[in-house]
Short mmCIF file of C-alpha atoms and ligand atoms in Angstrom, two decimals:
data_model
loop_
_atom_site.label_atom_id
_atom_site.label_comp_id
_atom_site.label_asym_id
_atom_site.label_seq_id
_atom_site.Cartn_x
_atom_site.Cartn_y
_atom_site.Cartn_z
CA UNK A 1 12.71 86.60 -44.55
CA UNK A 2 9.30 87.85 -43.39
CA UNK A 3 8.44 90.82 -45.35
CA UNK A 4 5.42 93.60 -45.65
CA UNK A 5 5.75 96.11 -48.49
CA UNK A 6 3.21 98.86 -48.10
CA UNK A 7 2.61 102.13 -50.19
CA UNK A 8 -0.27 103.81 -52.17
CA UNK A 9 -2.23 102.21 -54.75
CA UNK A 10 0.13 101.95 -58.22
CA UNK A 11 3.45 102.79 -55.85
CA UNK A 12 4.71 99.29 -57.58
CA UNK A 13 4.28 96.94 -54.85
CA UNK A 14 2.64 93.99 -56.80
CA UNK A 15 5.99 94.62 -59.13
CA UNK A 16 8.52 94.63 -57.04
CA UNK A 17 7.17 91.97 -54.97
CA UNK A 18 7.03 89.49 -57.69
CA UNK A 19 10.32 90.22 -58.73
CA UNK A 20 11.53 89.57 -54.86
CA UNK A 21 9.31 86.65 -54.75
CA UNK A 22 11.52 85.30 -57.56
CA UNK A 23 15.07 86.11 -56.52
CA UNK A 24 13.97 85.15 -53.11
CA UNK A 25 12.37 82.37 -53.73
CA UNK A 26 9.29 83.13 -51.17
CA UNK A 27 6.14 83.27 -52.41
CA UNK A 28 4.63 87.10 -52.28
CA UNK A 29 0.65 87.42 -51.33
CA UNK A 30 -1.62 89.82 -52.54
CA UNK A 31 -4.83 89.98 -50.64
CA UNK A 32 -6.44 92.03 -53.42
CA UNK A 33 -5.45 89.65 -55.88
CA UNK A 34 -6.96 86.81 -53.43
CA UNK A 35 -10.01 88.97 -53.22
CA UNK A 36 -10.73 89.79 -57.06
CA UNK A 37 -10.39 85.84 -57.22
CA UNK A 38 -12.70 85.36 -54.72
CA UNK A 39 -15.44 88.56 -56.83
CA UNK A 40 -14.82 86.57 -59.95
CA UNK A 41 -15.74 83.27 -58.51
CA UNK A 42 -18.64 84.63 -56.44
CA UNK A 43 -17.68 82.73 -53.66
CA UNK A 44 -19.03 83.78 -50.04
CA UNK A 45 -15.72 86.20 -49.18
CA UNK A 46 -16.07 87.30 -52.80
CA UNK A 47 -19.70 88.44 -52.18
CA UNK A 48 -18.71 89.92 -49.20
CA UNK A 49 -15.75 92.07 -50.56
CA UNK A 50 -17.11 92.72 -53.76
CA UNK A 51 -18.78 96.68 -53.06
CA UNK A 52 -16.05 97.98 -50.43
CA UNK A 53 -13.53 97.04 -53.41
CA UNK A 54 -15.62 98.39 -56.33
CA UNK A 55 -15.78 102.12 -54.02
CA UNK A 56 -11.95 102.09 -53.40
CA UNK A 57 -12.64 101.25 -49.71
CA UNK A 58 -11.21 98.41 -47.51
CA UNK A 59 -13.10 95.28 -47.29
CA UNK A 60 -13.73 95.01 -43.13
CA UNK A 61 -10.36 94.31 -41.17
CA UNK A 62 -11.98 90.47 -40.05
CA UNK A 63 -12.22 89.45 -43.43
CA UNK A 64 -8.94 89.92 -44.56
CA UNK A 65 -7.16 89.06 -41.60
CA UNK A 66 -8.99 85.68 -41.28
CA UNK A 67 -7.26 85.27 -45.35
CA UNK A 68 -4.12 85.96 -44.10
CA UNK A 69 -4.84 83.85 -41.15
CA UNK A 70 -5.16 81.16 -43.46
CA UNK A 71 -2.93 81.91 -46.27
CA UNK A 72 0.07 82.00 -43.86
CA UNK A 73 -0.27 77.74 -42.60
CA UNK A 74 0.05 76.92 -46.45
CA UNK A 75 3.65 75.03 -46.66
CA UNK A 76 5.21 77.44 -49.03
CA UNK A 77 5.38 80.15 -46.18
CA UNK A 78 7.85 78.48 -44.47
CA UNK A 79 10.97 79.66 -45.50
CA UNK A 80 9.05 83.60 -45.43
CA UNK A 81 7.06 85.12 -48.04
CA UNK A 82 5.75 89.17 -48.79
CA UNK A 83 2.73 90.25 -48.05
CA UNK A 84 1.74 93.19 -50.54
CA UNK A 85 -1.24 95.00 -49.43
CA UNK A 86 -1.43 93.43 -45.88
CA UNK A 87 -2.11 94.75 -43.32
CA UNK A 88 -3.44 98.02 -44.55
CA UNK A 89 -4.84 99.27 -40.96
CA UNK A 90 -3.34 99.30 -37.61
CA UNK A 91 -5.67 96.91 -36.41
CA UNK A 92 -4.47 94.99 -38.90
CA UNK A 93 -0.84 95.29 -38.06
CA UNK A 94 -1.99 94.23 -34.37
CA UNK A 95 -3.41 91.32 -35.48
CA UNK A 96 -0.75 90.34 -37.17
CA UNK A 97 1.62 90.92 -33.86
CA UNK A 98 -1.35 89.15 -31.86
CA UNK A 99 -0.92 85.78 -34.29
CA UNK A 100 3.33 85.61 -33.53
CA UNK A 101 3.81 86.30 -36.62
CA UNK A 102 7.47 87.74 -37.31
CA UNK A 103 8.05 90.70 -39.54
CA UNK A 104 12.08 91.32 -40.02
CA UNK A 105 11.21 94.36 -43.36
CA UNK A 106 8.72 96.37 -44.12
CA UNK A 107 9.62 98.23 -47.28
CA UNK A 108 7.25 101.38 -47.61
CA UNK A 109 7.51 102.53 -51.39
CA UNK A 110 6.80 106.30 -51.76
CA UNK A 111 5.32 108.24 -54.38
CA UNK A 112 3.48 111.45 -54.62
CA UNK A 113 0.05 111.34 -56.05
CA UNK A 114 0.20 112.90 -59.43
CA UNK A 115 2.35 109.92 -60.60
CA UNK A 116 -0.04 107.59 -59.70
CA UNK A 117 -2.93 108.46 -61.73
CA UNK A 118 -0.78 108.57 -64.73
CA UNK A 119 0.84 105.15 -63.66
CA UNK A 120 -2.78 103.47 -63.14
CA UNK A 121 -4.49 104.92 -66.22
CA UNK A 122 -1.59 102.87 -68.10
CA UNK A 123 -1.96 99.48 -66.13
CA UNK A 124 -3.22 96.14 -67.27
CA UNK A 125 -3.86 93.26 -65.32
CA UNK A 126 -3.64 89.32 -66.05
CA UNK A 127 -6.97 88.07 -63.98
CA UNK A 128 -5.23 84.73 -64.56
CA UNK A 129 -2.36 84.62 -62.52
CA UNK A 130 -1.87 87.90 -60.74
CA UNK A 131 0.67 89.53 -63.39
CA UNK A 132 0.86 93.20 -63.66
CA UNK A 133 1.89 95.14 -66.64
CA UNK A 134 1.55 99.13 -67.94
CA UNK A 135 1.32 100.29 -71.43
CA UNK A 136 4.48 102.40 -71.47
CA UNK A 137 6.56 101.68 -68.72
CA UNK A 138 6.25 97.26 -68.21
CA UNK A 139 4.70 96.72 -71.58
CA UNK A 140 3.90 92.57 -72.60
CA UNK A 141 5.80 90.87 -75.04
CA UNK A 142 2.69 90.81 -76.75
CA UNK A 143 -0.29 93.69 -76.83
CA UNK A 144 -2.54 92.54 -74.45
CA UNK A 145 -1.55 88.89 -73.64
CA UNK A 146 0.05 87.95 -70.46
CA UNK A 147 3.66 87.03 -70.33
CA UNK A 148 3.91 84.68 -67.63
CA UNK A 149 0.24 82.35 -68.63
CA UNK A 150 -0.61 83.76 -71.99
CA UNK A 151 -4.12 85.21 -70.60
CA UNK A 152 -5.61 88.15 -71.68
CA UNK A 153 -4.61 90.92 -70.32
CA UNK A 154 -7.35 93.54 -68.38
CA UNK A 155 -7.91 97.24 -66.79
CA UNK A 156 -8.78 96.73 -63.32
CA UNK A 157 -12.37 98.14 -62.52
CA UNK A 158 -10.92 99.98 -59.58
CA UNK A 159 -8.66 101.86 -61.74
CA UNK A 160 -11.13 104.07 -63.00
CA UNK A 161 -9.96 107.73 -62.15
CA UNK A 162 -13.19 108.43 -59.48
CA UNK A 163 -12.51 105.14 -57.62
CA UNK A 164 -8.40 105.44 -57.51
CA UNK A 165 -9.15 109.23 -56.04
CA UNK A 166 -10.82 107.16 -53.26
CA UNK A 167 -8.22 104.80 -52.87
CA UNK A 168 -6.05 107.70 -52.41
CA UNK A 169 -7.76 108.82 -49.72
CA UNK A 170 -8.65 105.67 -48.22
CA UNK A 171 -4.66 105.38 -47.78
CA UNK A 172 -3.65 108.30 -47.07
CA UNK A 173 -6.43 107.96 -44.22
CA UNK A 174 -6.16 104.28 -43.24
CA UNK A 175 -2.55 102.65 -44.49
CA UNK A 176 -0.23 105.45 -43.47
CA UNK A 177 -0.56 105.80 -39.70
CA UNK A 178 1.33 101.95 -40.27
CA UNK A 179 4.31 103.62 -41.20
CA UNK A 180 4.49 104.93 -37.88
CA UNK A 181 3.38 101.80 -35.84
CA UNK A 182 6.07 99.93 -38.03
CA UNK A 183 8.89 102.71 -37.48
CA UNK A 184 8.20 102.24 -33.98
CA UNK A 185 9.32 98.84 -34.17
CA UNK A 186 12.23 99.33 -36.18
CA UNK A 187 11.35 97.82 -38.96
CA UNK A 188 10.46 100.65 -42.10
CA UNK A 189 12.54 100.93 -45.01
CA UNK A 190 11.60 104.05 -47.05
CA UNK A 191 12.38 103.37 -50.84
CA UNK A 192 11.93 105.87 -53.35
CA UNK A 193 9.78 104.57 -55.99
CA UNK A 194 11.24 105.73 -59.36
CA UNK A 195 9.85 106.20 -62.84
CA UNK A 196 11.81 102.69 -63.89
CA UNK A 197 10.66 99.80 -62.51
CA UNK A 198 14.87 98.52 -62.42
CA UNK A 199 16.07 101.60 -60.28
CA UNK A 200 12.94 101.27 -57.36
CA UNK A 201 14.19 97.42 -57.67
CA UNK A 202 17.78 98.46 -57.17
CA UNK A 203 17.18 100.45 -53.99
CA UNK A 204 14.14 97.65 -52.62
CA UNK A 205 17.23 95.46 -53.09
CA UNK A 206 19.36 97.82 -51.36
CA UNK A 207 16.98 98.04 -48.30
CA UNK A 208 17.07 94.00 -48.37
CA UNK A 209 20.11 93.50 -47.99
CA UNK A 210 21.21 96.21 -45.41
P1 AMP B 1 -4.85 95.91 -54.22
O1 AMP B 1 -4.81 94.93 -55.33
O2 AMP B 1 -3.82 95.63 -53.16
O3 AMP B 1 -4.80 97.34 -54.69
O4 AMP B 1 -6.27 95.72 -53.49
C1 AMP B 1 -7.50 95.92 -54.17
C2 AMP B 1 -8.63 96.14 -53.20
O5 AMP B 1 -8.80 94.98 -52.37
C3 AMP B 1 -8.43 97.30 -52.22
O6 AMP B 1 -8.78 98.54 -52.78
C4 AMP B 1 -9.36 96.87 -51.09
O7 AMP B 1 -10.72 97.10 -51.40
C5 AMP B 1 -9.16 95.37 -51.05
N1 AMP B 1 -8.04 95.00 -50.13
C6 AMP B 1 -6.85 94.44 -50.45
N2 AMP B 1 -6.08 94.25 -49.37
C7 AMP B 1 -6.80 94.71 -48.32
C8 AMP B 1 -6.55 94.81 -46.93
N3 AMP B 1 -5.38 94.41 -46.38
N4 AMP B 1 -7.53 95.36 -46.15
C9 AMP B 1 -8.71 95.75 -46.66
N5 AMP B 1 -9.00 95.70 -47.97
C10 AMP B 1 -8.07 95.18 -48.80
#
């Protein structure tokens, strides 16, 4: 199963994708998580990204859809995968059409915007391996430490309350005309996203499968 999951910064995608990515067994990419990795190595995409991310903007629609591009011929695609946070602008969406590629789902997770402040101002990041976690509501077996590779756990620079308003924006803007191009097609499953991370699972499981 091909699948996109789109919604606003902190509407749970990186969560509920990695729990699909398990039950699923397809592998779920992140192209923010691809592009911090690329900041903290300082590589040539990294320098590239790096100030569009650190505003709350998107880095240009080339350079992620050349990751993508790439990402996608790795062998572990080939039974499907998830992309969370891709595309995140109609052009992106075309491009994505324009390469063959074959979306059967994409799940759109709603929330309003007062949640996610609250929901972002709690969250804490493994720079390791991708993990997500929040203080309250996803807390780590251990303050601070990642569960999954036992790396310290961090707050995302981006999650600072000035730059998350921008992000806001940015998708309200930018990312949400794609629930139109996608409903279009056929293909947009609204889901809910609820205060517990098990009941917006439930109902992205629900979508899924129907
Ligand atoms: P995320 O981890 O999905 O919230 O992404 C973090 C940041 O990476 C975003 O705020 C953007 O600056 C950048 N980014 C991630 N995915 C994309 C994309 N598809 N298009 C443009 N910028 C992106």
């Amino acid at each position: 199963m091909n699948l996109i999951f789109i919604g606003a910064p902190g509407a749970g995608k990186g969560t509920q994708a990695e729990l699909v990515e398990k039950e699923y067994k397809i592998p779920a990419i992140s192209t923010g998580q691809i592009i911090r990795e690329a900041v903290r190595e300082g590589s040539e995409l990294g320098k590239q990204a790096k100030s569009y991310m650190e505003g709350g903007g998107l880095v240009p629609d080339e350079v992620v859809i050349n990751i993508i591009k790439e990402r996608l011929t790795h062998a572990d695609c080939q039974n499907g995968f998830i992309l969370d946070g891709f595309p995140r602008t109609v052009p992106q969406a075309q491009a994505l059409d324009k390469m063959g590629v074959r979306i059967d789902k994409v799940v759109d997770l709603e929330t309003d915007d007062a949640m996610i402040e609250a929901r972002l101002s709690g969250r804490r990041v493994c720079d390791k391996c991708g993990a997500s976690y929040h203080v309250t509501g996803r807390p780590p077996k251990q303050d601070g430490i990642c569960d999954r590779c036992g790396a310290a756990l961090a707050i995302r620079h981006d999650d600072e309350p000035e730059v998350v308003r921008n992000r806001l924006k940015t998708y309200h803007t930018q990312t949400e005309p794609l629930k139109q191009y996608y409903e279009a097609q056929g293909k947009l499953y609204t889901v809910q996203s609820q205060e517990k991370v098990d009941d917006t699972t439930a109902l992205v499981r629900k979508a899924l499968e129907s």
